[in-house]
Amino acid sequence: KHGVAAKILLASSFASVLVDVCDKLPFFLHLFGGSGAGKTVGLMLAASVWANPAIGKYIHNFNSTQVAQELSAGFVNSMPLLLDELQIIKDRKSFDDIIYQLSQGEGRLRGQKTGGLQKTMTWKNCILTTGENPIASEISGAGAMNRVIEIDCKDMKIFKDPVGAVEFLKDNYGFAGRLFVEWLQDEKNKDKVKTMQKQYQDILSYCDTTDKQASSASLILTADTIITEMFFNNEDILSVEELSEFLLSKKAVSINDRA
């Protein structure tokens, strides 16, 4: 289990730019558990694909308004939105609101003081979050639970040497994302991505999970397959079994069954 969470985080960061290519909806990947698991370092790993991973640079916390979160999502657009420390929000209902709001991929329609409408922000990406508690709860709607893949970190250490990982990431960032996007510019590669995503979704449809969960997971597996080939010499690929362990069953999502 050691390292599986890191693999999923890294793959999800790359998968963010495949959401639009495969015409899928934005989705959440949430890591939760006590202090010391390495969740924030994991978020830094995901950030390092695209930008400076230092906290407060590309990564922000949940201590922001709904408008600010929409603007941030619209700004990163296809790149992942990274939010740390969910527990800053005290109201459980707000969690569901955030999930619905950000997974729609479109900001709220707002008027201007001078009349007319403000420009509406749009995005198609993956939202990576961390916190001490799960983002979805027993009272969450099926739609909210469906859009989130959660990883419980309470019994795992994501990194063997988190301090060493932070030092390495602060010195090496922003290269892999650029290479990945350059590779994606080729139409043949886009077709390859779409075919691979559909194959993974077909495989995941045989698991006891929902279509939305399978869709999100298929993007992560597709991204992992490509980056393993591009950067890691086909070593240590993320398997369907490893990821499906974190997917919700149809029964767990159904609000009737939970009731």
Short mmCIF file of the C-alpha atoms (twelve columns), coordinates in Angstrom:
data_MODEL
# 
_entry.id   MODEL 
# 
loop_
_atom_site.group_PDB 
_atom_site.id 
_atom_site.type_symbol 
_atom_site.label_atom_id 
_atom_site.label_alt_id 
_atom_site.label_comp_id 
_atom_site.label_asym_id 
_atom_site.label_seq_id 
_atom_site.Cartn_x 
_atom_site.Cartn_y 
_atom_site.Cartn_z 
_atom_site.pdbx_PDB_model_num 
ATOM 1   C CA . LYS A 1   0.000   0.000  0.000   1 
ATOM 2   C CA . HIS A 2   2.976   2.256  0.633   1 
ATOM 3   C CA . GLY A 3   3.360   4.556  -2.364  1 
ATOM 4   C CA . VAL A 4   0.008   3.726  -3.982  1 
ATOM 5   C CA . ALA A 5   -1.455  7.062  -2.790  1 
ATOM 6   C CA . ALA A 6   1.558   8.920  -4.248  1 
ATOM 7   C CA . LYS A 7   1.106   7.127  -7.586  1 
ATOM 8   C CA . ILE A 8   -2.600  8.017  -7.666  1 
ATOM 9   C CA . LEU A 9   -1.892  11.663 -6.773  1 
ATOM 10  C CA . LEU A 10  0.740   12.020 -9.479  1 
ATOM 11  C CA . ALA A 11  -1.430  10.324 -12.102 1 
ATOM 12  C CA . SER A 12  -4.424  12.503 -11.114 1 
ATOM 13  C CA . SER A 13  -2.381  15.643 -11.632 1 
ATOM 14  C CA . PHE A 14  -1.596  14.586 -15.209 1 
ATOM 15  C CA . ALA A 15  -5.164  13.271 -15.687 1 
ATOM 16  C CA . SER A 16  -6.460  16.809 -15.128 1 
ATOM 17  C CA . VAL A 17  -5.544  17.848 -18.688 1 
ATOM 18  C CA . LEU A 18  -7.255  14.728 -20.090 1 
ATOM 19  C CA . VAL A 19  -10.697 15.712 -18.715 1 
ATOM 20  C CA . ASP A 20  -11.319 18.064 -21.643 1 
ATOM 21  C CA . VAL A 21  -9.649  15.789 -24.229 1 
ATOM 22  C CA . CYS A 22  -11.975 12.910 -23.250 1 
ATOM 23  C CA . ASP A 23  -14.971 15.243 -22.745 1 
ATOM 24  C CA . LYS A 24  -15.555 14.212 -19.107 1 
ATOM 25  C CA . LEU A 25  -16.727 16.124 -16.043 1 
ATOM 26  C CA . PRO A 26  -14.311 17.555 -13.439 1 
ATOM 27  C CA . PHE A 27  -13.805 15.253 -10.451 1 
ATOM 28  C CA . PHE A 28  -12.340 15.362 -6.932  1 
ATOM 29  C CA . LEU A 29  -9.536  13.275 -5.462  1 
ATOM 30  C CA . HIS A 30  -9.484  13.730 -1.666  1 
ATOM 31  C CA . LEU A 31  -6.852  12.468 0.790   1 
ATOM 32  C CA . PHE A 32  -7.879  12.410 4.439   1 
ATOM 33  C CA . GLY A 33  -6.463  11.164 7.733   1 
ATOM 34  C CA . GLY A 34  -4.499  12.300 10.761  1 
ATOM 35  C CA . SER A 35  -1.412  14.449 10.784  1 
ATOM 36  C CA . GLY A 36  1.879   12.912 9.675   1 
ATOM 37  C CA . ALA A 37  0.680   10.786 6.754   1 
ATOM 38  C CA . GLY A 38  2.300   13.132 4.230   1 
ATOM 39  C CA . LYS A 39  -0.889  14.472 2.614   1 
ATOM 40  C CA . THR A 40  0.455   17.984 2.073   1 
ATOM 41  C CA . VAL A 41  3.705   16.608 0.630   1 
ATOM 42  C CA . GLY A 42  1.533   14.497 -1.682  1 
ATOM 43  C CA . LEU A 43  -0.207  17.674 -2.837  1 
ATOM 44  C CA . MET A 44  3.222   19.219 -3.439  1 
ATOM 45  C CA . LEU A 45  4.127   16.200 -5.591  1 
ATOM 46  C CA . ALA A 46  0.990   16.808 -7.687  1 
ATOM 47  C CA . ALA A 47  1.761   20.540 -7.934  1 
ATOM 48  C CA . SER A 48  5.373   19.952 -9.018  1 
ATOM 49  C CA . VAL A 49  4.153   18.551 -12.351 1 
ATOM 50  C CA . TRP A 50  3.017   22.057 -13.349 1 
ATOM 51  C CA . ALA A 51  4.396   24.743 -11.065 1 
ATOM 52  C CA . ASN A 52  6.250   25.744 -7.909  1 
ATOM 53  C CA . PRO A 53  5.022   23.261 -5.250  1 
ATOM 54  C CA . ALA A 54  5.712   25.526 -2.252  1 
ATOM 55  C CA . ILE A 55  2.602   26.085 -0.118  1 
ATOM 56  C CA . GLY A 56  0.934   29.379 -1.029  1 
ATOM 57  C CA . LYS A 57  2.322   29.427 -4.569  1 
ATOM 58  C CA . TYR A 58  0.226   26.996 -6.641  1 
ATOM 59  C CA . ILE A 59  -1.375  25.229 -3.660  1 
ATOM 60  C CA . HIS A 60  -3.983  27.156 -1.641  1 
ATOM 61  C CA . ASN A 61  -6.095  26.240 1.367   1 
ATOM 62  C CA . PHE A 62  -9.871  26.140 1.745   1 
ATOM 63  C CA . ASN A 63  -9.925  29.481 3.588   1 
ATOM 64  C CA . SER A 64  -11.446 31.329 0.633   1 
ATOM 65  C CA . THR A 65  -14.852 32.402 -0.634  1 
ATOM 66  C CA . GLN A 66  -16.926 30.583 -3.234  1 
ATOM 67  C CA . VAL A 67  -16.135 33.326 -5.768  1 
ATOM 68  C CA . ALA A 68  -12.388 32.997 -5.094  1 
ATOM 69  C CA . GLN A 69  -12.553 29.217 -5.585  1 
ATOM 70  C CA . GLU A 70  -14.409 29.682 -8.879  1 
ATOM 71  C CA . LEU A 71  -11.861 32.263 -10.056 1 
ATOM 72  C CA . SER A 72  -8.987  29.954 -9.065  1 
ATOM 73  C CA . ALA A 73  -10.561 27.007 -10.931 1 
ATOM 74  C CA . GLY A 74  -11.169 29.178 -13.988 1 
ATOM 75  C CA . PHE A 75  -7.595  30.455 -13.872 1 
ATOM 76  C CA . VAL A 76  -5.939  27.006 -13.756 1 
ATOM 77  C CA . ASN A 77  -8.578  25.861 -16.303 1 
ATOM 78  C CA . SER A 78  -7.304  22.416 -17.370 1 
ATOM 79  C CA . MET A 79  -4.528  22.096 -14.816 1 
ATOM 80  C CA . PRO A 80  -5.447  20.657 -11.396 1 
ATOM 81  C CA . LEU A 81  -6.885  22.862 -8.662  1 
ATOM 82  C CA . LEU A 82  -5.066  22.029 -5.402  1 
ATOM 83  C CA . LEU A 83  -6.689  22.835 -2.047  1 
ATOM 84  C CA . ASP A 84  -5.166  21.929 1.330   1 
ATOM 85  C CA . GLU A 85  -6.683  21.676 4.842   1 
ATOM 86  C CA . LEU A 86  -10.403 21.045 4.319   1 
ATOM 87  C CA . GLN A 87  -11.034 21.149 8.091   1 
ATOM 88  C CA . ILE A 88  -10.821 24.963 7.972   1 
ATOM 89  C CA . ILE A 89  -14.478 24.777 6.844   1 
ATOM 90  C CA . LYS A 90  -16.615 23.921 9.866   1 
ATOM 91  C CA . ASP A 91  -20.001 23.480 8.154   1 
ATOM 92  C CA . ARG A 92  -20.477 19.984 6.665   1 
ATOM 93  C CA . LYS A 93  -23.094 21.266 4.228   1 
ATOM 94  C CA . SER A 94  -20.439 23.523 2.702   1 
ATOM 95  C CA . PHE A 95  -18.465 20.427 1.625   1 
ATOM 96  C CA . ASP A 96  -21.309 19.283 -0.631  1 
ATOM 97  C CA . ASP A 97  -21.742 22.810 -1.979  1 
ATOM 98  C CA . ILE A 98  -18.039 22.943 -2.906  1 
ATOM 99  C CA . ILE A 99  -18.220 19.543 -4.639  1 
ATOM 100 C CA . TYR A 100 -21.280 20.470 -6.696  1 
ATOM 101 C CA . GLN A 101 -19.952 23.940 -7.469  1 
ATOM 102 C CA . LEU A 102 -16.481 22.916 -8.651  1 
ATOM 103 C CA . SER A 103 -17.411 19.658 -10.395 1 
ATOM 104 C CA . GLN A 104 -19.881 21.509 -12.645 1 
ATOM 105 C CA . GLY A 105 -16.962 23.164 -14.410 1 
ATOM 106 C CA . GLU A 106 -18.776 26.491 -14.613 1 
ATOM 107 C CA . GLY A 107 -19.093 29.458 -12.264 1 
ATOM 108 C CA . ARG A 108 -22.381 31.011 -11.166 1 
ATOM 109 C CA . LEU A 109 -24.060 33.600 -13.357 1 
ATOM 110 C CA . ARG A 110 -23.579 37.027 -11.731 1 
ATOM 111 C CA . GLY A 111 -24.743 40.498 -12.630 1 
ATOM 112 C CA . GLN A 112 -22.519 43.559 -12.947 1 
ATOM 113 C CA . LYS A 113 -23.067 46.762 -10.961 1 
ATOM 114 C CA . THR A 114 -23.281 48.648 -14.246 1 
ATOM 115 C CA . GLY A 115 -25.858 46.208 -15.662 1 
ATOM 116 C CA . GLY A 116 -25.477 43.102 -17.794 1 
ATOM 117 C CA . LEU A 117 -23.656 39.933 -16.771 1 
ATOM 118 C CA . GLN A 118 -20.120 39.258 -15.615 1 
ATOM 119 C CA . LYS A 119 -18.028 36.860 -17.693 1 
ATOM 120 C CA . THR A 120 -18.643 33.325 -16.388 1 
ATOM 121 C CA . MET A 121 -15.506 31.291 -15.595 1 
ATOM 122 C CA . THR A 122 -15.256 27.735 -16.932 1 
ATOM 123 C CA . TRP A 123 -12.833 24.871 -16.230 1 
ATOM 124 C CA . LYS A 124 -12.337 21.177 -16.992 1 
ATOM 125 C CA . ASN A 125 -9.917  19.627 -14.571 1 
ATOM 126 C CA . CYS A 126 -9.257  17.483 -11.521 1 
ATOM 127 C CA . ILE A 127 -9.593  19.025 -8.046  1 
ATOM 128 C CA . LEU A 128 -7.092  17.560 -5.555  1 
ATOM 129 C CA . THR A 129 -7.862  18.177 -1.888  1 
ATOM 130 C CA . THR A 130 -6.644  17.103 1.562   1 
ATOM 131 C CA . GLY A 131 -8.079  17.227 5.068   1 
ATOM 132 C CA . GLU A 132 -8.416  15.442 8.386   1 
ATOM 133 C CA . ASN A 133 -11.914 14.151 7.540   1 
ATOM 134 C CA . PRO A 134 -13.638 12.643 4.507   1 
ATOM 135 C CA . ILE A 135 -15.104 15.241 2.152   1 
ATOM 136 C CA . ALA A 136 -18.330 13.248 1.696   1 
ATOM 137 C CA . SER A 137 -20.467 12.123 4.642   1 
ATOM 138 C CA . GLU A 138 -23.497 9.950  5.396   1 
ATOM 139 C CA . ILE A 139 -25.767 12.897 4.638   1 
ATOM 140 C CA . SER A 140 -24.074 13.804 1.345   1 
ATOM 141 C CA . GLY A 141 -26.162 13.556 -1.800  1 
ATOM 142 C CA . ALA A 142 -25.422 10.747 -4.260  1 
ATOM 143 C CA . GLY A 143 -24.248 13.344 -6.792  1 
ATOM 144 C CA . ALA A 144 -21.610 14.677 -4.396  1 
ATOM 145 C CA . MET A 145 -20.313 11.221 -3.409  1 
ATOM 146 C CA . ASN A 146 -20.211 10.149 -7.050  1 
ATOM 147 C CA . ARG A 147 -17.838 12.939 -7.986  1 
ATOM 148 C CA . VAL A 148 -15.220 12.201 -5.313  1 
ATOM 149 C CA . ILE A 149 -12.560 9.479  -5.062  1 
ATOM 150 C CA . GLU A 150 -11.343 9.380  -1.453  1 
ATOM 151 C CA . ILE A 151 -8.155  7.870  -0.028  1 
ATOM 152 C CA . ASP A 152 -7.983  7.168  3.699   1 
ATOM 153 C CA . CYS A 153 -4.393  7.863  4.799   1 
ATOM 154 C CA . LYS A 154 -4.732  7.168  8.515   1 
ATOM 155 C CA . ASP A 155 -2.825  3.863  8.357   1 
ATOM 156 C CA . MET A 156 -0.284  4.790  5.706   1 
ATOM 157 C CA . LYS A 157 2.797   6.880  5.191   1 
ATOM 158 C CA . ILE A 158 2.693   8.245  1.647   1 
ATOM 159 C CA . PHE A 159 6.473   8.864  1.537   1 
ATOM 160 C CA . LYS A 160 9.378   7.022  3.144   1 
ATOM 161 C CA . ASP A 161 11.316  10.298 3.437   1 
ATOM 162 C CA . PRO A 162 8.885   13.262 3.294   1 
ATOM 163 C CA . VAL A 163 11.550  15.861 4.177   1 
ATOM 164 C CA . GLY A 164 13.811  14.601 1.368   1 
ATOM 165 C CA . ALA A 165 10.843  14.573 -1.005  1 
ATOM 166 C CA . VAL A 166 10.011  18.233 -0.221  1 
ATOM 167 C CA . GLU A 167 13.621  19.320 -0.817  1 
ATOM 168 C CA . PHE A 168 13.729  17.442 -4.127  1 
ATOM 169 C CA . LEU A 169 10.368  18.812 -5.328  1 
ATOM 170 C CA . LYS A 170 11.274  22.429 -4.496  1 
ATOM 171 C CA . ASP A 171 14.322  22.100 -6.775  1 
ATOM 172 C CA . ASN A 172 12.622  20.161 -9.598  1 
ATOM 173 C CA . TYR A 173 9.256   21.227 -10.918 1 
ATOM 174 C CA . GLY A 174 7.297   22.293 -13.997 1 
ATOM 175 C CA . PHE A 175 9.086   20.091 -16.556 1 
ATOM 176 C CA . ALA A 176 6.909   16.998 -16.789 1 
ATOM 177 C CA . GLY A 177 3.621   18.851 -17.313 1 
ATOM 178 C CA . ARG A 178 5.044   20.826 -20.231 1 
ATOM 179 C CA . LEU A 179 6.353   17.647 -21.921 1 
ATOM 180 C CA . PHE A 180 3.021   15.906 -21.352 1 
ATOM 181 C CA . VAL A 181 1.037   18.781 -22.926 1 
ATOM 182 C CA . GLU A 182 3.457   18.935 -25.890 1 
ATOM 183 C CA . TRP A 183 2.900   15.192 -26.400 1 
ATOM 184 C CA . LEU A 184 -0.879  15.780 -26.278 1 
ATOM 185 C CA . GLN A 185 -0.736  18.308 -29.146 1 
ATOM 186 C CA . ASP A 186 -0.392  15.434 -31.631 1 
ATOM 187 C CA . GLU A 187 -3.842  14.311 -32.854 1 
ATOM 188 C CA . LYS A 188 -2.660  10.669 -32.935 1 
ATOM 189 C CA . ASN A 189 -1.814  10.885 -29.254 1 
ATOM 190 C CA . LYS A 190 -5.202  12.432 -28.462 1 
ATOM 191 C CA . ASP A 191 -6.864  9.497  -30.259 1 
ATOM 192 C CA . LYS A 192 -4.659  7.104  -28.277 1 
ATOM 193 C CA . VAL A 193 -5.773  8.748  -25.019 1 
ATOM 194 C CA . LYS A 194 -9.481  8.546  -25.933 1 
ATOM 195 C CA . THR A 195 -9.208  4.864  -26.913 1 
ATOM 196 C CA . MET A 196 -7.262  3.980  -23.751 1 
ATOM 197 C CA . GLN A 197 -9.704  5.860  -21.502 1 
ATOM 198 C CA . LYS A 198 -12.663 4.016  -23.023 1 
ATOM 199 C CA . GLN A 199 -10.911 0.654  -22.571 1 
ATOM 200 C CA . TYR A 200 -10.224 1.380  -18.895 1 
ATOM 201 C CA . GLN A 201 -13.811 2.548  -18.370 1 
ATOM 202 C CA . ASP A 202 -15.101 -0.688 -19.926 1 
ATOM 203 C CA . ILE A 203 -12.904 -2.725 -17.551 1 
ATOM 204 C CA . LEU A 204 -14.001 -0.672 -14.526 1 
ATOM 205 C CA . SER A 205 -17.667 -1.053 -15.477 1 
ATOM 206 C CA . TYR A 206 -17.376 -4.714 -14.421 1 
ATOM 207 C CA . CYS A 207 -16.399 -3.603 -10.904 1 
ATOM 208 C CA . ASP A 208 -19.117 -2.805 -8.385  1 
ATOM 209 C CA . THR A 209 -18.942 0.960  -8.865  1 
ATOM 210 C CA . THR A 210 -20.898 3.744  -10.566 1 
ATOM 211 C CA . ASP A 211 -20.359 5.100  -14.077 1 
ATOM 212 C CA . LYS A 212 -19.135 8.471  -12.745 1 
ATOM 213 C CA . GLN A 213 -16.582 6.834  -10.431 1 
ATOM 214 C CA . ALA A 214 -15.432 4.561  -13.266 1 
ATOM 215 C CA . SER A 215 -15.128 7.575  -15.570 1 
ATOM 216 C CA . SER A 216 -12.885 9.480  -13.137 1 
ATOM 217 C CA . ALA A 217 -10.797 6.385  -12.369 1 
ATOM 218 C CA . SER A 218 -10.333 5.630  -16.085 1 
ATOM 219 C CA . LEU A 219 -8.776  9.082  -16.597 1 
ATOM 220 C CA . ILE A 220 -6.325  8.458  -13.725 1 
ATOM 221 C CA . LEU A 221 -5.348  5.028  -15.101 1 
ATOM 222 C CA . THR A 222 -4.932  6.429  -18.625 1 
ATOM 223 C CA . ALA A 223 -2.665  9.223  -17.386 1 
ATOM 224 C CA . ASP A 224 -0.628  6.773  -15.300 1 
ATOM 225 C CA . THR A 225 -0.126  4.416  -18.266 1 
ATOM 226 C CA . ILE A 226 1.151   7.289  -20.430 1 
ATOM 227 C CA . ILE A 227 3.490   8.838  -17.835 1 
ATOM 228 C CA . THR A 228 4.842   5.405  -16.883 1 
ATOM 229 C CA . GLU A 229 5.776   4.952  -20.536 1 
ATOM 230 C CA . MET A 230 7.104   8.512  -20.963 1 
ATOM 231 C CA . PHE A 231 9.013   9.072  -17.708 1 
ATOM 232 C CA . PHE A 232 9.364   5.823  -15.745 1 
ATOM 233 C CA . ASN A 233 10.469  3.240  -18.336 1 
ATOM 234 C CA . ASN A 234 7.263   1.190  -17.938 1 
ATOM 235 C CA . GLU A 235 8.040   0.398  -14.294 1 
ATOM 236 C CA . ASP A 236 5.505   0.188  -11.459 1 
ATOM 237 C CA . ILE A 237 2.302   0.938  -13.367 1 
ATOM 238 C CA . LEU A 238 -0.862  1.649  -11.356 1 
ATOM 239 C CA . SER A 239 -3.173  -1.360 -11.646 1 
ATOM 240 C CA . VAL A 240 -6.968  -1.390 -11.923 1 
ATOM 241 C CA . GLU A 241 -7.075  -3.426 -8.674  1 
ATOM 242 C CA . GLU A 242 -4.995  -0.850 -6.765  1 
ATOM 243 C CA . LEU A 243 -7.259  2.023  -7.784  1 
ATOM 244 C CA . SER A 244 -10.617 0.215  -7.641  1 
ATOM 245 C CA . GLU A 245 -9.995  -0.385 -3.918  1 
ATOM 246 C CA . PHE A 246 -10.770 3.320  -3.384  1 
ATOM 247 C CA . LEU A 247 -13.884 3.502  -5.569  1 
ATOM 248 C CA . LEU A 248 -17.323 3.578  -3.980  1 
ATOM 249 C CA . SER A 249 -19.779 0.760  -4.609  1 
ATOM 250 C CA . LYS A 250 -23.198 1.512  -6.121  1 
ATOM 251 C CA . LYS A 251 -24.739 0.739  -2.723  1 
ATOM 252 C CA . ALA A 252 -22.449 3.210  -0.923  1 
ATOM 253 C CA . VAL A 253 -23.434 5.979  -3.361  1 
ATOM 254 C CA . SER A 254 -27.198 5.284  -3.343  1 
ATOM 255 C CA . ILE A 255 -28.906 7.619  -0.881  1 
ATOM 256 C CA . ASN A 256 -31.787 5.122  -0.471  1 
ATOM 257 C CA . ASP A 257 -29.479 2.261  0.546   1 
ATOM 258 C CA . ARG A 258 -27.615 4.515  2.960   1 
ATOM 259 C CA . ALA A 259 -30.895 5.635  4.510   1 
# 
